[in-house]
Short mmCIF file of C-alpha atoms and ligand atoms in Angstrom, two decimals:
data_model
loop_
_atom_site.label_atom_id
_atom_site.label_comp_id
_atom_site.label_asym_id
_atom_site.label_seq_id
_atom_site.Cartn_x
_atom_site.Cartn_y
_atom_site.Cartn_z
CA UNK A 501 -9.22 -16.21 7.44
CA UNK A 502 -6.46 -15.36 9.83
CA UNK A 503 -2.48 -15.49 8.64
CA UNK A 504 -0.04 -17.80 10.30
CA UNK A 505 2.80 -15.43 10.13
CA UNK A 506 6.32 -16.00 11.84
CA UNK A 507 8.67 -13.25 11.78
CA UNK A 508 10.44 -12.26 8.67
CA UNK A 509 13.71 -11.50 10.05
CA UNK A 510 15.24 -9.19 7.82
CA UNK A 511 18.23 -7.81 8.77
CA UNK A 512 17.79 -3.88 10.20
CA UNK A 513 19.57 -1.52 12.43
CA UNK A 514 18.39 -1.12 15.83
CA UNK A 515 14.67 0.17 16.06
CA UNK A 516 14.73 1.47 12.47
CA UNK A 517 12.42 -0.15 9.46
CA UNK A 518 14.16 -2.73 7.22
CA UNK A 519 15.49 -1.19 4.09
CA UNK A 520 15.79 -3.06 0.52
CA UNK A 521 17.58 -0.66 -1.64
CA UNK A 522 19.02 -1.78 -5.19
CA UNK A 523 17.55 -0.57 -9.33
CA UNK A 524 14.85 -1.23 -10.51
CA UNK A 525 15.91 -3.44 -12.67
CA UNK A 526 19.41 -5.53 -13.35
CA UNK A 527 21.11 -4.15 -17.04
CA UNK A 528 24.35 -5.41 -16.66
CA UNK A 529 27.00 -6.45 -14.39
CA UNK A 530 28.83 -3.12 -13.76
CA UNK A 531 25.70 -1.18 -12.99
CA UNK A 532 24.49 -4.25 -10.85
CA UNK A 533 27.79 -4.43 -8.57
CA UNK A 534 28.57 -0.57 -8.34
CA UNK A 535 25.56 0.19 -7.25
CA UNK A 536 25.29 -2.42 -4.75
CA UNK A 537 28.86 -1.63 -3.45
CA UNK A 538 28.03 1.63 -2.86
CA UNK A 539 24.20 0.74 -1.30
CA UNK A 540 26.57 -1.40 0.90
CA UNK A 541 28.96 1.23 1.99
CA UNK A 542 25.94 3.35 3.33
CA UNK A 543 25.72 0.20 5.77
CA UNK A 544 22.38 -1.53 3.57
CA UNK A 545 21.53 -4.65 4.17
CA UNK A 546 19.51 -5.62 0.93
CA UNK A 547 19.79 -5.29 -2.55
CA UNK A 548 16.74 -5.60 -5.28
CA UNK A 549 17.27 -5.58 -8.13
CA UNK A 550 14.44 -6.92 -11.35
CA UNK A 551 15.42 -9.67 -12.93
CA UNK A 552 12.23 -10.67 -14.85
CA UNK A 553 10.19 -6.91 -15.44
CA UNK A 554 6.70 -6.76 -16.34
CA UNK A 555 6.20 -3.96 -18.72
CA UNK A 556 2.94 -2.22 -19.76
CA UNK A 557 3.86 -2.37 -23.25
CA UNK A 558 6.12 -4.56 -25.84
CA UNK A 559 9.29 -3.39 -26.67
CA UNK A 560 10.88 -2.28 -23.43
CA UNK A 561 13.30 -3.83 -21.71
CA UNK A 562 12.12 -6.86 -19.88
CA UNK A 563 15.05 -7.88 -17.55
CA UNK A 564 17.69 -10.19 -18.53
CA UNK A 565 16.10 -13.03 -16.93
CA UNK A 566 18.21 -16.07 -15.70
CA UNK A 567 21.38 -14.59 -17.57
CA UNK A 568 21.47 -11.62 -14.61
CA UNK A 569 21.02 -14.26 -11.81
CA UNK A 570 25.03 -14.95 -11.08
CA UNK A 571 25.13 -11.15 -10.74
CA UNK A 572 22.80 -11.52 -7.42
CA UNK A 573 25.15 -13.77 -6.49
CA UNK A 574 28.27 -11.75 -7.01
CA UNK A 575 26.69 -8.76 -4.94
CA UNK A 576 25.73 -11.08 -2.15
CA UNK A 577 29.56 -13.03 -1.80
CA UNK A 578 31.16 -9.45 -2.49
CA UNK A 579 28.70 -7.34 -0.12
CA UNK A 580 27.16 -9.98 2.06
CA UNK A 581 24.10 -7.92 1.40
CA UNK A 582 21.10 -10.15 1.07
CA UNK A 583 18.99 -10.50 -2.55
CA UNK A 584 15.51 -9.44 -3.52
CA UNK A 585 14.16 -9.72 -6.47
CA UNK A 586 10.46 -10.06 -8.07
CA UNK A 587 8.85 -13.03 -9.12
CA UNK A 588 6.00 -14.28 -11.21
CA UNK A 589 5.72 -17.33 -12.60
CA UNK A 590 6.83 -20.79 -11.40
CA UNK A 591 10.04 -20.84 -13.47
CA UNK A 592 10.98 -18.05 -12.13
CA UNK A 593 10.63 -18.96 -8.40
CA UNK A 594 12.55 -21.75 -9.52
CA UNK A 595 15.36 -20.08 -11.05
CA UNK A 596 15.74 -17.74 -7.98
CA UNK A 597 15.38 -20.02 -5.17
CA UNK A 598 18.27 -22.07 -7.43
CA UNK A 599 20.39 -19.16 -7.74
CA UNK A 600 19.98 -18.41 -3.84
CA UNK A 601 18.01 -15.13 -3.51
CA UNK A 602 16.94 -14.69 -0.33
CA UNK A 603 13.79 -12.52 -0.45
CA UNK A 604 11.05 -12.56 -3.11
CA UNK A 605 8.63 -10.00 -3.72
CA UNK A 606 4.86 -10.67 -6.21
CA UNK A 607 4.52 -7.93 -8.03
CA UNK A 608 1.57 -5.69 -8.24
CA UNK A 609 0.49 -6.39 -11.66
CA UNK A 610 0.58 -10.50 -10.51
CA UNK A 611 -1.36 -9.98 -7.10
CA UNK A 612 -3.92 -8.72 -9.31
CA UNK A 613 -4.03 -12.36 -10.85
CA UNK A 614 -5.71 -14.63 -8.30
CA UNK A 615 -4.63 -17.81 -11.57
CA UNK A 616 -1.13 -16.36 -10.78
CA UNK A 617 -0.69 -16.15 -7.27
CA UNK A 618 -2.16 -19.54 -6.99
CA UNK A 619 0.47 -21.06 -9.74
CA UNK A 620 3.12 -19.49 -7.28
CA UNK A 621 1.89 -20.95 -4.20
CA UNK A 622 1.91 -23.91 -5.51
CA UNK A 623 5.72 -23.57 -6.86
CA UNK A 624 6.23 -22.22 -3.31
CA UNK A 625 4.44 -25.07 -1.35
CA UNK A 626 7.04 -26.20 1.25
CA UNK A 627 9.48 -23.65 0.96
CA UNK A 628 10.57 -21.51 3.76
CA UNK A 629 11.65 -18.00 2.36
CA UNK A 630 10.65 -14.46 3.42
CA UNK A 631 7.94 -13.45 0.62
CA UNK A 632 6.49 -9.70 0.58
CA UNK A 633 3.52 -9.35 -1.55
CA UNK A 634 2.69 -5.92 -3.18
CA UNK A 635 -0.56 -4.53 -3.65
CA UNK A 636 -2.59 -5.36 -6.55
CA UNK A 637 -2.67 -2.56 -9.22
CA UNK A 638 -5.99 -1.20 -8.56
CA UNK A 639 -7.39 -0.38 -5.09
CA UNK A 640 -8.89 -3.36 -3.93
CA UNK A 641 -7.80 -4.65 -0.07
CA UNK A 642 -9.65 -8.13 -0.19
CA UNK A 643 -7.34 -9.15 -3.90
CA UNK A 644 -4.30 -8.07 -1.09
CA UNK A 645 -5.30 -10.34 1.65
CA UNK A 646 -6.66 -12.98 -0.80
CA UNK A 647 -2.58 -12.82 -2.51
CA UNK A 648 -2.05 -13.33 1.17
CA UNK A 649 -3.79 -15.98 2.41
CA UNK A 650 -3.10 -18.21 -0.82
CA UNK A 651 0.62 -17.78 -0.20
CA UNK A 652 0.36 -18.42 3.32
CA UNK A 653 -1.76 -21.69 2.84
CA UNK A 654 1.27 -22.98 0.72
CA UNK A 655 2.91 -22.48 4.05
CA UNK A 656 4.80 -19.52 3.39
CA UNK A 657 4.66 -17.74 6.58
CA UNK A 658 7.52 -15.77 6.46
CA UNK A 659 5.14 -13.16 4.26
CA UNK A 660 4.36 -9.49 4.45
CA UNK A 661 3.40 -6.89 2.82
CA UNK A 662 4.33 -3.93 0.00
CA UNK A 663 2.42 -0.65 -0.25
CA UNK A 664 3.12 0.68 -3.77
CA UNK A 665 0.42 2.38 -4.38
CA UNK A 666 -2.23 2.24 -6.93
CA UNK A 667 -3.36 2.94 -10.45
CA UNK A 668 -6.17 5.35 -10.93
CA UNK A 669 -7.90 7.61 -13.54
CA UNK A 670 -7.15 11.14 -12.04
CA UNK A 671 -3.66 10.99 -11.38
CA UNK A 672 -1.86 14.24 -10.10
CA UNK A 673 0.62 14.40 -7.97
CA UNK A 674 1.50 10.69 -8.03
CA UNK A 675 2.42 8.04 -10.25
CA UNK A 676 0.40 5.45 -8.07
CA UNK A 677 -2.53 7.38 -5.40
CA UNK A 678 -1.19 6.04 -2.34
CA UNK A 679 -4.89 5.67 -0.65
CA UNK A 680 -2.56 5.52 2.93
CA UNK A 681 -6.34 3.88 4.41
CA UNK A 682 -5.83 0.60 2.36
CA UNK A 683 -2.80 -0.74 3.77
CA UNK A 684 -3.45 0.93 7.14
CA UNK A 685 -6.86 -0.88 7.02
CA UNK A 686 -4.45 -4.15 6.23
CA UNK A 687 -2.38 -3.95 9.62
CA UNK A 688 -5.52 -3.06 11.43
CA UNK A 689 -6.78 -6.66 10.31
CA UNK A 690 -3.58 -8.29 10.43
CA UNK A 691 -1.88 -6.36 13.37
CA UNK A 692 0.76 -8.96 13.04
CA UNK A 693 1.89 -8.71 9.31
CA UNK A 694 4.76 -6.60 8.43
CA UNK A 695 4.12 -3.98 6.08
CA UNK A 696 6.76 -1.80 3.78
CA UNK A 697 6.22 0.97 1.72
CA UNK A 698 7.67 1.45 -1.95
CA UNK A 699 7.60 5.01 -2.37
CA UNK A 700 9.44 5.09 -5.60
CA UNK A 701 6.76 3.44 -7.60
CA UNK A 702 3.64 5.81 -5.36
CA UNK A 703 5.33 8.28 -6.24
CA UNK A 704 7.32 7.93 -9.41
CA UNK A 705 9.69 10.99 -8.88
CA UNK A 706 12.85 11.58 -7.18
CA UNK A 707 11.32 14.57 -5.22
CA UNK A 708 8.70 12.79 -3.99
CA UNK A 709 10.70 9.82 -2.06
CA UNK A 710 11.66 11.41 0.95
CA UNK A 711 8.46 13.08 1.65
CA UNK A 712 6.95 9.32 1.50
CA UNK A 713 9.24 7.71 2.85
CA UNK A 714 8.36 9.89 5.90
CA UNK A 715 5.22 9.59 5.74
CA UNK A 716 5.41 5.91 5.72
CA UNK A 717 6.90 5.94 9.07
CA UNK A 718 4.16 8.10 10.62
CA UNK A 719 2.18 5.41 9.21
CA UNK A 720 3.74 3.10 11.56
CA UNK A 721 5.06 1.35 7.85
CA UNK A 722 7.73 -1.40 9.50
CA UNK A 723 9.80 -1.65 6.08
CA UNK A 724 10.74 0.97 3.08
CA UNK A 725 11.67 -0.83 -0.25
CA UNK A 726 13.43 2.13 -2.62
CA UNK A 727 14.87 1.57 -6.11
CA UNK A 728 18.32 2.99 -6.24
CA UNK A 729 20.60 3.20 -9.29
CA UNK A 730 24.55 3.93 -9.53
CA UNK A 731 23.31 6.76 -12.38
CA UNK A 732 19.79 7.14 -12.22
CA UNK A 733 19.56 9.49 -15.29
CA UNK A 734 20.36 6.37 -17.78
CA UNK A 735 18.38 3.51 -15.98
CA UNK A 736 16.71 1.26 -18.25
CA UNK A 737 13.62 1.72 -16.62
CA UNK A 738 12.23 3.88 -13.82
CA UNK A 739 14.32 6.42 -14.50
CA UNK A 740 12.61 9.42 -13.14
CA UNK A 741 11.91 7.83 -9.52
CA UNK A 742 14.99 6.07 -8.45
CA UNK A 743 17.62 8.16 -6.67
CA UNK A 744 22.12 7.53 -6.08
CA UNK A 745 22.59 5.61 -3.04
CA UNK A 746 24.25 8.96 -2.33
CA UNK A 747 20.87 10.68 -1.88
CA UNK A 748 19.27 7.15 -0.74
CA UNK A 749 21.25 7.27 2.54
CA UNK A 750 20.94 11.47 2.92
CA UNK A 751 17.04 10.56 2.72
CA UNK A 752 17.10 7.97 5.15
CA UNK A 753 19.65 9.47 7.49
CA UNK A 754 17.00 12.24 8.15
CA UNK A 755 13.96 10.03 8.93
CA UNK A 756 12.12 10.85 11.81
CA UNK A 757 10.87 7.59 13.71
CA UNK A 758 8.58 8.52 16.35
CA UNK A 759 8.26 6.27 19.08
CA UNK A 760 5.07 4.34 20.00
CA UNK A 761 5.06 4.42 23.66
CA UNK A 762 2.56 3.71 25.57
CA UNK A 763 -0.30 6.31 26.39
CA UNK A 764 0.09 9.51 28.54
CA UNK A 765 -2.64 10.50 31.06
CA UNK A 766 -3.13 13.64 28.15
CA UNK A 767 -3.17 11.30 25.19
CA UNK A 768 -5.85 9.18 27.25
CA UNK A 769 -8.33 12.44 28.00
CA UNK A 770 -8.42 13.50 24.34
CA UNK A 771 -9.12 10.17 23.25
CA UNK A 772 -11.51 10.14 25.93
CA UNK A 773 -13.12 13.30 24.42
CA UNK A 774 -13.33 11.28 21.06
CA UNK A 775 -15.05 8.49 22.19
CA UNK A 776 -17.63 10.94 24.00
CA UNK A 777 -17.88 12.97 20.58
CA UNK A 778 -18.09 9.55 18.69
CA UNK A 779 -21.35 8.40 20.97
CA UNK A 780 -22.95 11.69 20.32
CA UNK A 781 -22.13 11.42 16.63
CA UNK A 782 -23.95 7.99 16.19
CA UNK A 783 -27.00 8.97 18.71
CA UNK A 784 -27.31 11.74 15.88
CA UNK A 785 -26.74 9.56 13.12
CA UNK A 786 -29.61 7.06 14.42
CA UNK A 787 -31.95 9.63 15.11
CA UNK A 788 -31.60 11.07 11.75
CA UNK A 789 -31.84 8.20 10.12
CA UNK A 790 -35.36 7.60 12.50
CA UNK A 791 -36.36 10.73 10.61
CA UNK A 792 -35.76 9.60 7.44
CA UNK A 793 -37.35 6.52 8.36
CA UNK A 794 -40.72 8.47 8.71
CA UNK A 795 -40.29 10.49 5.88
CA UNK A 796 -40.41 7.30 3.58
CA UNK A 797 -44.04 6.77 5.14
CA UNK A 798 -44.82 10.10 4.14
CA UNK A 799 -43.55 9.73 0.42
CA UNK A 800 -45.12 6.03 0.23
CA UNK A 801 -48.68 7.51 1.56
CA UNK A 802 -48.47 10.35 -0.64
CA UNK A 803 -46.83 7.87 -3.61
CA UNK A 804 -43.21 10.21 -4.19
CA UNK A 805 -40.12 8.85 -5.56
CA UNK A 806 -37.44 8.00 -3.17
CA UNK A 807 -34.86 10.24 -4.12
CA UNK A 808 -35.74 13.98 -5.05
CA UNK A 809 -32.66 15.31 -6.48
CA UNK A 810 -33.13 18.75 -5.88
CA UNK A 811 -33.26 18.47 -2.42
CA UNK A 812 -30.26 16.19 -2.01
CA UNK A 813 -27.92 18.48 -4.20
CA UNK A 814 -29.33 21.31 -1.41
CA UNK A 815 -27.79 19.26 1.36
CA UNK A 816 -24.86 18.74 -0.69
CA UNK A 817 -23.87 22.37 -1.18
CA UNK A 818 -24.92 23.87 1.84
CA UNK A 819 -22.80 21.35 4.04
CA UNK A 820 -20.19 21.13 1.98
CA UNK A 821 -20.16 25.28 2.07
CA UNK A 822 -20.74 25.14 5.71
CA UNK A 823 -17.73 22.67 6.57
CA UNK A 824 -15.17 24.99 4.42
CA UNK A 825 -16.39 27.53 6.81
CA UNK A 826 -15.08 25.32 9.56
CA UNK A 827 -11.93 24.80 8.29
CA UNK A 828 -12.91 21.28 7.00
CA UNK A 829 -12.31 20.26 3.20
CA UNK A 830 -15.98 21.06 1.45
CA UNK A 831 -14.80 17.61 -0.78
CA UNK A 832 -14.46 15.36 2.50
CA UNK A 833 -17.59 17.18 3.85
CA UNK A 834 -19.19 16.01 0.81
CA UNK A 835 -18.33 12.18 0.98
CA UNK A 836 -19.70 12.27 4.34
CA UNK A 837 -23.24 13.31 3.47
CA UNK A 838 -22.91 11.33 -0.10
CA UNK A 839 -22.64 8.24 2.65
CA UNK A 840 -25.34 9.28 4.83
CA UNK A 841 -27.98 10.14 1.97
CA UNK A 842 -26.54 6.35 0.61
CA UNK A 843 -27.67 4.76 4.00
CA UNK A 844 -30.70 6.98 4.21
CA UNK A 845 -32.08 6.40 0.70
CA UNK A 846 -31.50 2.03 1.42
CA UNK A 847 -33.21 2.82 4.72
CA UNK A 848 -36.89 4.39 2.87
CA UNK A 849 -36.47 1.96 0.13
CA UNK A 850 -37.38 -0.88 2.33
CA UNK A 851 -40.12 1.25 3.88
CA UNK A 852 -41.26 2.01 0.42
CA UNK A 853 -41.06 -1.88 -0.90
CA UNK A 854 -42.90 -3.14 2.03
C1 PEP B 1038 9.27 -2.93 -9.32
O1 PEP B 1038 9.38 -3.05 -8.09
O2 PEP B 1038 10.19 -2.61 -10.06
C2 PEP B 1038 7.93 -3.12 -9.92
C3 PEP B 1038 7.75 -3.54 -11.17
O3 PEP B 1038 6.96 -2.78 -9.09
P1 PEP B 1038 5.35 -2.90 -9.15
O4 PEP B 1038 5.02 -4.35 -9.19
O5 PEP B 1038 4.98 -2.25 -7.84
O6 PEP B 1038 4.89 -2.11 -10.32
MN1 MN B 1039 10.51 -0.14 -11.03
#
């Protein structure tokens, strides 16, 4: 199902991405307004700041709710920054849309929630306000687009997109794996939809946000949003990722935006070259696959399993080996044949079944 997207029209300086800047969450009214004078100084043009904050566990602090709202509206009359702030309920659309913010974001923890998205399409049916939806907690593109398209069927169209990475098992580096292929994979389906990244909560430490942020421009990312706190080291939550607007604007002043012009004649012969090597790579791939093809004969006539283990783990280890040797990542060389020997073994199993 396609989007019907009109432009957001955030406010942005010339050619750069659209920056929403502000805490992660709003503790009181001091730390609300200093910080937001000072994001405002550094010439931002939007403030976020968590009003209602979904926490993994009882006990922390959960946002001030409705009670923080005037706040917004202080930082808006006194900076003429425009408002962001994350919702997830109906009341709570309510309440903000009352109070006069002037972007909403879904968090990731509701876009997992197809019951929740819907109740806040339906609070949002009619209502023309630029929505950005994050990414649901774990790595799964269709949730995304289905968060999407029920918020664009209420008619929101004024909707894009927040990378913030997502929740898995192995963590190392990062507080959320960033999986860069997911929302890539998003704009190459919806070419149209803007898409921002949030690298405080990928990566969850101060260190990390300029390296992101950078790479979310070589990603061709259109929009950064980056919690921001007048003194990070006593936020009420986040603490460890979110940065002075000090260091905020140092980090963004050195962003490297690299221009998408169109194609050189050099650009246009190596892609050539690609597309040559790409051919050649799937007249291999079908031809091996032919092979395996006759192999299942063999193994039906001569009744042998499908899979013979021993075998496979050969492959494994000898190309994975060999592609280190070629300067390729034995891992990625790995996943390759994993995906081939996946195709191969469906291919003889409907030989075999016949
Ligand atoms: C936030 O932006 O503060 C937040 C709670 O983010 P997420 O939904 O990405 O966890
Ligand atoms: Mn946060």
């Amino acid at each position: 199902m396609d989007l019907e997207l009109s432009p957001l029209n955030l406010p942005s300086d010339n050619e750069r991405p659209f920056v929403i800047a502000g805490p992660c969450s709003a503790e009181t009214e001091e730390q609300v307004m200093s910080t937001a004078k000072q994001l405002a100084d550094k010439g931002c043009h939007m403030f976020r700041a968590g009003i209602w904050k979904p926490r993994t566990k009882p006990g922390g602090f959960e946002g001030h709710g409705e009670m923080a709202l005037p706040w917004m509206q202080q930082v808006k009359q006194e900076t003429g920054m425009l408002t962001a702030t994350e919702v997830a309920t109906p009341e709570h659309v309510e309440q903000a849309l009352k109070a006069g913010i002037d972007v909403l974001w879904v968090g990731a923890r509701t876009t997992a929630n197809p019951f929740a998205v819907q109740a806040l399409a339906d609070a949002l049916q009619g209502v023309d306000v630029p929505l950005l939806v994050k990414n649901p907690v774990n790595p799964d593109l269709e949730l995304w687009i289905g968060a999407l398209q029920r918020l664009n069927r209420a008619g929101v169209k004024r909707i894009g997109a927040i990378h913030r990475g997502f929740s898995s098992i192995d963590q190392k580096l990062y507080r959320n794996t960033p999986m860069w292929h997911l929302p890539i994979e998003l704009k190459r389906r919806y070419p149209n939809l803007p898409v921002a990244c949030d690298p405080s909560h990928i990566g969850g430490r101060r260190d990390l946000i300029a390296p992101l942020c950078q790479q979310a421009m070589d990603m061709g990312m259109d929009g950064l949003i980056v919690e921001s706190h007048c003194c990070p080291d006593e936020a009420w939550s986040d603490a460890k990722q979110q940065v002075t607007p000090d260091v905020l604007d140092f980090i963004l002043d050195r962003l490297v935006i690299r221009d998408n012009v169109e194609m050189t004649e050099s650009l246009a012969s190596l892609r050539k070259q690609i597309d040559e090597m790409d051919d050649n790579l799937m007249d291999l791939l079908t031809r091996r696959m032919r092979v395996s093809r006759e192999i299942a004969a063999y193994k039906k006539e001569h009744n042998m399993g499908v899979v013979q283990t021993g075998r496979y783990t050969e492959i494994l280890d000898k190309r994975g080996a060999q592609g280190a040797l070629c300067g390729m990542d034995s891992a990625f060389v790995k996943k390759i044949y994993e995906a081939i020997h996946e195709e191969s073994v469906r291919q003889q199993m409907e030989i075999i079944n016949k």
